[in-house]
Coordinates of C-alpha atoms and ligand atoms in Angstrom, one line a residue:
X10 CA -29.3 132.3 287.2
X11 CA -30.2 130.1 290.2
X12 CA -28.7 126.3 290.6
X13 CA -29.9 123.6 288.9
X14 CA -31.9 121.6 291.5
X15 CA -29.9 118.1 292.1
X16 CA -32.8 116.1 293.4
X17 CA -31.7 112.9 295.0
X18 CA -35.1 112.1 296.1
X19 CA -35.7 111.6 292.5
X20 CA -32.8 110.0 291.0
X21 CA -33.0 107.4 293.9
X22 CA -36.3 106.4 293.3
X23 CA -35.2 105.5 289.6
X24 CA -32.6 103.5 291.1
X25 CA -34.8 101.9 293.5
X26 CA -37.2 100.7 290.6
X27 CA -34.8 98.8 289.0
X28 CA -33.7 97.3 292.2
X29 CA -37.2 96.0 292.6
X30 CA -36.8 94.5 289.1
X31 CA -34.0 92.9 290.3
X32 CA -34.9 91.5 293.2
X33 CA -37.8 89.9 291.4
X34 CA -35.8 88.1 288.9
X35 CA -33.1 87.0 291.8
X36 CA -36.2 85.5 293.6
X37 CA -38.0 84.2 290.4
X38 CA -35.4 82.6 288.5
X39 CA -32.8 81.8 291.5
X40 CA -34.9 81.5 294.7
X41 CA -32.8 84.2 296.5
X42 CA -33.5 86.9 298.6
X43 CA -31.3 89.9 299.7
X44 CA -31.4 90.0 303.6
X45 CA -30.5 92.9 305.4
X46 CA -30.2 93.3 309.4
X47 CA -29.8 96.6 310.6
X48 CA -28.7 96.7 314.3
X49 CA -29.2 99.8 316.6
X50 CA -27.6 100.4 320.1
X51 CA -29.6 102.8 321.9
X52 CA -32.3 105.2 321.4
X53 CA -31.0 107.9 319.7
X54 CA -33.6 109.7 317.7
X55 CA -31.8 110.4 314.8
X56 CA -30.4 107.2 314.4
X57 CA -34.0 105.7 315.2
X58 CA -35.2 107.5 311.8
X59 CA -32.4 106.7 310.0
X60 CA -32.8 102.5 310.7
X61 CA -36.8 103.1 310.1
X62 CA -36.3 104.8 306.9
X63 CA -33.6 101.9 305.5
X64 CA -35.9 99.1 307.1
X65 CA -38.9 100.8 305.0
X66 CA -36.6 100.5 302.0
X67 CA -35.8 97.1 302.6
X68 CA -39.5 96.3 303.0
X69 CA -40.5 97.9 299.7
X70 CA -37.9 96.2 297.5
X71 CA -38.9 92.7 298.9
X72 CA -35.7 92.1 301.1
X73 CA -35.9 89.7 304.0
X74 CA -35.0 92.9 306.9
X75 CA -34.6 92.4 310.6
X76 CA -34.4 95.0 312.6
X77 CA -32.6 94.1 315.7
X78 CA -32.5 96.9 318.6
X79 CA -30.8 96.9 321.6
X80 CA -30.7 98.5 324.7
X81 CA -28.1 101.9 325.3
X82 CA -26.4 99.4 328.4
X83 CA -25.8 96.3 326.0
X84 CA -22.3 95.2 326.6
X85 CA -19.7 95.3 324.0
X86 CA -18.9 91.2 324.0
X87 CA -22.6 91.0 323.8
X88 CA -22.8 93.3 320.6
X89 CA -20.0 91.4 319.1
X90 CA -21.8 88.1 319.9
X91 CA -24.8 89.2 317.9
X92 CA -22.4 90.0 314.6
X93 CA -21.0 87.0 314.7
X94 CA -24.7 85.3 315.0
X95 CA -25.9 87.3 311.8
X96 CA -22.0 86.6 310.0
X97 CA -23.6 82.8 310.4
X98 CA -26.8 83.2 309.5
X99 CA -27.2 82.0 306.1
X100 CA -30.6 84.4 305.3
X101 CA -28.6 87.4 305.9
X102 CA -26.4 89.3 303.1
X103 CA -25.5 92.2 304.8
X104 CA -25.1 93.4 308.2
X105 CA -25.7 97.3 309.3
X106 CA -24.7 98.6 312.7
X107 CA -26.2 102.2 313.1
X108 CA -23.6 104.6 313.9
X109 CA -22.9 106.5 316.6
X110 CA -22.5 103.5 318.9
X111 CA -22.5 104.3 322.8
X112 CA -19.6 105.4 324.3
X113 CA -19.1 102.4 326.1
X114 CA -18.2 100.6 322.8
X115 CA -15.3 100.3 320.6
X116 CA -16.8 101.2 317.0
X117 CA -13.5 100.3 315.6
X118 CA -13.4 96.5 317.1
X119 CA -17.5 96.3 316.4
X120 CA -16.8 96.8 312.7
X121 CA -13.8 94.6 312.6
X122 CA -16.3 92.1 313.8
X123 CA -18.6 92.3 310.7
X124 CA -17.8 89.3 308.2
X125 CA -16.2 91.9 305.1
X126 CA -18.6 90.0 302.7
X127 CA -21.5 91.3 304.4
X128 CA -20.3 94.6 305.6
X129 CA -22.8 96.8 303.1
X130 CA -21.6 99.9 304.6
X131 CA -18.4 99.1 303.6
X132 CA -16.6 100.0 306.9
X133 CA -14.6 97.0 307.2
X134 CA -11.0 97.9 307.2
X135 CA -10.5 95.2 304.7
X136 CA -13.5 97.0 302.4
X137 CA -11.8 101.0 303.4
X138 CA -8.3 99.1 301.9
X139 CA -9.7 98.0 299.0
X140 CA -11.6 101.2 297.9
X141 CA -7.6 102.6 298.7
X142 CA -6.5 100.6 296.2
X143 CA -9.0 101.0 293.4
X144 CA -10.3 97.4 293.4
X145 CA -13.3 97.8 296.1
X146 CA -16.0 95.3 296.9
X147 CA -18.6 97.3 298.0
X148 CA -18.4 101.3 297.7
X149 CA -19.8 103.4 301.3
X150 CA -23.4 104.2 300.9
X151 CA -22.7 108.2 300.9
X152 CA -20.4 109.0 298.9
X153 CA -21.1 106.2 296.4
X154 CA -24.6 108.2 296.5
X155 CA -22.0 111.5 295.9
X156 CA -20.6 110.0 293.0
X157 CA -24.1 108.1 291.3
X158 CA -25.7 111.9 291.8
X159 CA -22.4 113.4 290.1
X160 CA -22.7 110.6 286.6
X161 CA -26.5 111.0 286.4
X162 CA -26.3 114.9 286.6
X163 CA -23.4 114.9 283.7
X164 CA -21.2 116.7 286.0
X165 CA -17.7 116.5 284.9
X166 CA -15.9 114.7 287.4
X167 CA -12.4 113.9 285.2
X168 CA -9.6 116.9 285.7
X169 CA -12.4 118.6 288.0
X170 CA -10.7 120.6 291.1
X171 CA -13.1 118.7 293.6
X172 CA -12.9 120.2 297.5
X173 CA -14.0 118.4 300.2
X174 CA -15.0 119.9 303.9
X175 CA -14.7 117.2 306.3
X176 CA -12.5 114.3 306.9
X177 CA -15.2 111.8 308.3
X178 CA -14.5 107.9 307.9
X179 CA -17.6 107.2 307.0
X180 CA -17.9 110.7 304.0
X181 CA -14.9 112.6 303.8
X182 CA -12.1 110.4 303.7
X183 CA -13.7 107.9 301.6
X184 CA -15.3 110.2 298.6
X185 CA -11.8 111.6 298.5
X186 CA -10.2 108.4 297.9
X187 CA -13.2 107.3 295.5
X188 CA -13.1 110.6 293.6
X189 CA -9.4 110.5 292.8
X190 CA -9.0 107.1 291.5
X191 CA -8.1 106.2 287.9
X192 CA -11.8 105.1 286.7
X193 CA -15.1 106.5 285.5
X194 CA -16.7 109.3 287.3
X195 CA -13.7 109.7 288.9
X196 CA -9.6 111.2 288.1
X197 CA -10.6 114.0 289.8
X198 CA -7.9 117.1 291.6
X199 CA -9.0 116.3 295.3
X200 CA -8.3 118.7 298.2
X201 CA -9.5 117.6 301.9
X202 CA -10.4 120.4 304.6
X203 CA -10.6 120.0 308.0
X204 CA -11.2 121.8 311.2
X205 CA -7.0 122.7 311.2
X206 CA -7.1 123.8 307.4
X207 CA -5.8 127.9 307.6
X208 CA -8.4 129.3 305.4
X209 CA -11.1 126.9 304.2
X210 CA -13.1 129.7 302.5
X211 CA -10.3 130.0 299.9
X212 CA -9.5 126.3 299.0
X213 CA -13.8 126.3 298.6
X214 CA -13.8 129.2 296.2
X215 CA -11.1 127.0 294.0
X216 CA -13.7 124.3 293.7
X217 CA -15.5 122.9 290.7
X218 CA -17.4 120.5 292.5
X219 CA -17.5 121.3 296.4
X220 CA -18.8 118.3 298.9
X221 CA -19.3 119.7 302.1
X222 CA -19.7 117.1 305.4
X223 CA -19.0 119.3 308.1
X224 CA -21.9 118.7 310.7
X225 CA -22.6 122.2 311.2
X226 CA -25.4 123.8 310.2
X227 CA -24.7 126.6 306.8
X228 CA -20.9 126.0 307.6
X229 CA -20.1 127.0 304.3
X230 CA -21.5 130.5 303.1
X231 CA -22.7 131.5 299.9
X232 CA -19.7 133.8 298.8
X233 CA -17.4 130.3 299.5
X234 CA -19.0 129.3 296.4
X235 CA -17.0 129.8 292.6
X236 CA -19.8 130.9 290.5
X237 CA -20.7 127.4 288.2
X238 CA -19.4 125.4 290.9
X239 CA -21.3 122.0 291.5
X240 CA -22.3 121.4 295.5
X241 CA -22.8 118.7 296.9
X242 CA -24.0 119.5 300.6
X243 CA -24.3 115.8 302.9
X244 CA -25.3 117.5 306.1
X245 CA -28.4 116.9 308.0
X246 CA -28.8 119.6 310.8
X247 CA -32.1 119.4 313.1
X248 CA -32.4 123.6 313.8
X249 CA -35.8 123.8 315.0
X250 CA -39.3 122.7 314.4
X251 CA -41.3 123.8 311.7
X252 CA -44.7 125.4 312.3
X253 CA -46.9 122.0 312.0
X254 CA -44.4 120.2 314.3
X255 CA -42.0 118.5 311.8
X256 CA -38.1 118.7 312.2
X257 CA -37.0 121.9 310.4
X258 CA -33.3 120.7 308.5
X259 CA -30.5 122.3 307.1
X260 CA -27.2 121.6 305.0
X261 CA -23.8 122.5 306.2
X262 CA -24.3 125.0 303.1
X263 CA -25.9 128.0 303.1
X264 CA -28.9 127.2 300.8
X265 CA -30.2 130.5 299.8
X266 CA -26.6 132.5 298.5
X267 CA -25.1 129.2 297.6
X268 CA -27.9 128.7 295.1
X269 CA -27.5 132.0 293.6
X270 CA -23.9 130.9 292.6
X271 CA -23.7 127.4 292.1
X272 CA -25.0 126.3 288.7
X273 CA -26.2 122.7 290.4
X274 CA -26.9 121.9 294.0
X275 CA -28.1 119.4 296.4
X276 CA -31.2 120.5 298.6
X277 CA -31.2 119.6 302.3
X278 CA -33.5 117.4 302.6
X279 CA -34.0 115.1 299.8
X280 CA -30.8 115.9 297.8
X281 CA -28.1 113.0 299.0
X282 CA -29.7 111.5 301.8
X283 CA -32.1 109.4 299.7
X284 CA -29.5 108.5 297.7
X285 CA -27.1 106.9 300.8
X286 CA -30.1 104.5 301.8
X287 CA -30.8 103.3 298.0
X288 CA -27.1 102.9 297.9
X289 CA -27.6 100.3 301.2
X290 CA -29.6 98.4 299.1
X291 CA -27.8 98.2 295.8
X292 CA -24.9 96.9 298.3
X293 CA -27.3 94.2 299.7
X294 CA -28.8 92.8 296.6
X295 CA -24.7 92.7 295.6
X296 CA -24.1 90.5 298.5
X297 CA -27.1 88.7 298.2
X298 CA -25.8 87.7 294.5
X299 CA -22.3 86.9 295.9
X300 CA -23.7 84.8 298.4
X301 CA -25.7 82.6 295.7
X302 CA -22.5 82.6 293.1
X303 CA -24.3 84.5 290.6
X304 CA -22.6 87.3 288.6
Ligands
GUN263 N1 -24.4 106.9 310.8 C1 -24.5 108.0 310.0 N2 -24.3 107.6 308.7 C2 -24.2 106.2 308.7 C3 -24.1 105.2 307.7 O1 -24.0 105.5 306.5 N3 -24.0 103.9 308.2 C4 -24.1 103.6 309.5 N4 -24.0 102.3 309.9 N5 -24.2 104.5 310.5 C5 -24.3 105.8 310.1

């Protein structure tokens, strides 16, 4: 029987609603409103559509959003200079720096530089730490979109062999680390994979919930998938152009055989995706109430 369908798209616009809600009553009954810059070095197209899409987000649920964008040549001290401007600046709750940055710049020292309060992507080594140690702040946007998607769908997460492909900062490493910990959706077996593991097929076959971030296109093949397995497939690939012009994407999984296996799976696109961006925002109305002391 073909995979149950796990539409992110869908679950995120549930979540979105009662964000909106939210930000109503923050505004109504305590004058506040979540602010959200999103910074972007460079004109990368991907990362152009990324910022537009999280901007349009922001705009919907009534956030004050800045988009600030900067040229490819802006100089590291002058990047860090701008953080610190928008730690300051009392309107703003969270602060986003699209990722890549050009190779000119030290990502590691640019998100050092973000005030850990504000830090919605929760990149801050003082936000990764406390995710480590089960006491987090503010969860990553993608894998806390991982996780939401895993609760709403029913999947069993507790005593679940859980394999993950991909040992990115900013997925693998920290859904690992979220899905092992003692707490709900969570206490799961977790095995990492990486581009040294001997024989990735076989630790993915073992898997009752598979997460694959790779960032290669159909990585993982169909028969890599245990038959009831839950996938949860995170890539975005950009293969082609479809025949009216639009950008034809795949997962790192290969849809069509992995579907025929898997008894629930993401599609590529709006399967997790959505879900990272509406995750931004829960983050940001969180500051936004931390800034203003309420609960
Ligand atoms: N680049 C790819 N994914 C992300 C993300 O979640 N946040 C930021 N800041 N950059 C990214």
């Amino acid at each position: 029987m073909p995979a149950k369908l796990l539409k992110g798209a869908e679950v995120a616009k549930e979540i979105r609603a009662e964000l909106k809600t939210e930000v109503q009553q923050l505004h109504e009954k305590h004058g506040a409103v979540p602010g959200l810059v999103t910074i972007l070095v460079g004109e990368n197209p991907a990362s152009q559509s990324y910022v537009r899409a999280k901007q349009t987000t922001a705009h919907e649920l009534g956030f004050y959003s800045v988009q600030d964008s900067q040229p490819a040549d802006l100089a590291e001290e002058a990047l860090l200079k701008l953080i610190d401007k928008y730690n300051k600046d009392p309107k703003i709750d969270g602060i986003l720096v699209q990722l890549p940055l050009p190779k000119h710049i030290n990502e590691n020292r640019v998100l050092l530089a973000i005030d850990p309060g504000k830090d919605v992507d929760a990149f801050h080594p003082v936000n990764v730490g406390k995710l480590m140690i089960g006491e987090p702040d503010y969860l990553p946007c993608t894998p806390a979109g991982i996780q939401e998607l895993l609760v709403r769908s029913g999947t069993q997460v507790s005593g679940a062999e859980v394999v993950v492909v991909g040992r990115s900062n900013i997925v693998g490493k920290p859904i690992a680390m979220m899905l092992m910990q003692k707490a709900p959706g969570a206490n799961a077996t977790v095995t990492v994979t990486h581009t040294r593991t001997k024989d990735v097929k076989a630790h993915c076959l073992s898997a009752d919930i598979l997460v694959v971030a790779a960032g290669v296109a159909e990585y993982v093949k169909g028969d890599w998938v245990k038959p009831g397995a839950v996938v949860i497939d995170v890539g975005v690939n950009e293969v082609g152009k479809t025949a009216d012009g639009k950008r034809l994407l795949k997962g790192d999984v290969e849809f069509e055989g992995a579907s025929q296996r898997a008894s629930a799976i993401t599609p590529v696109p709006g399967g997790v995706g959505p879900m990272t961006i509406t995750m931004l925002m829960k983050n940001t109305v969180r500051a936004c109430r931390v800034h203003n002391n309420l609960k």
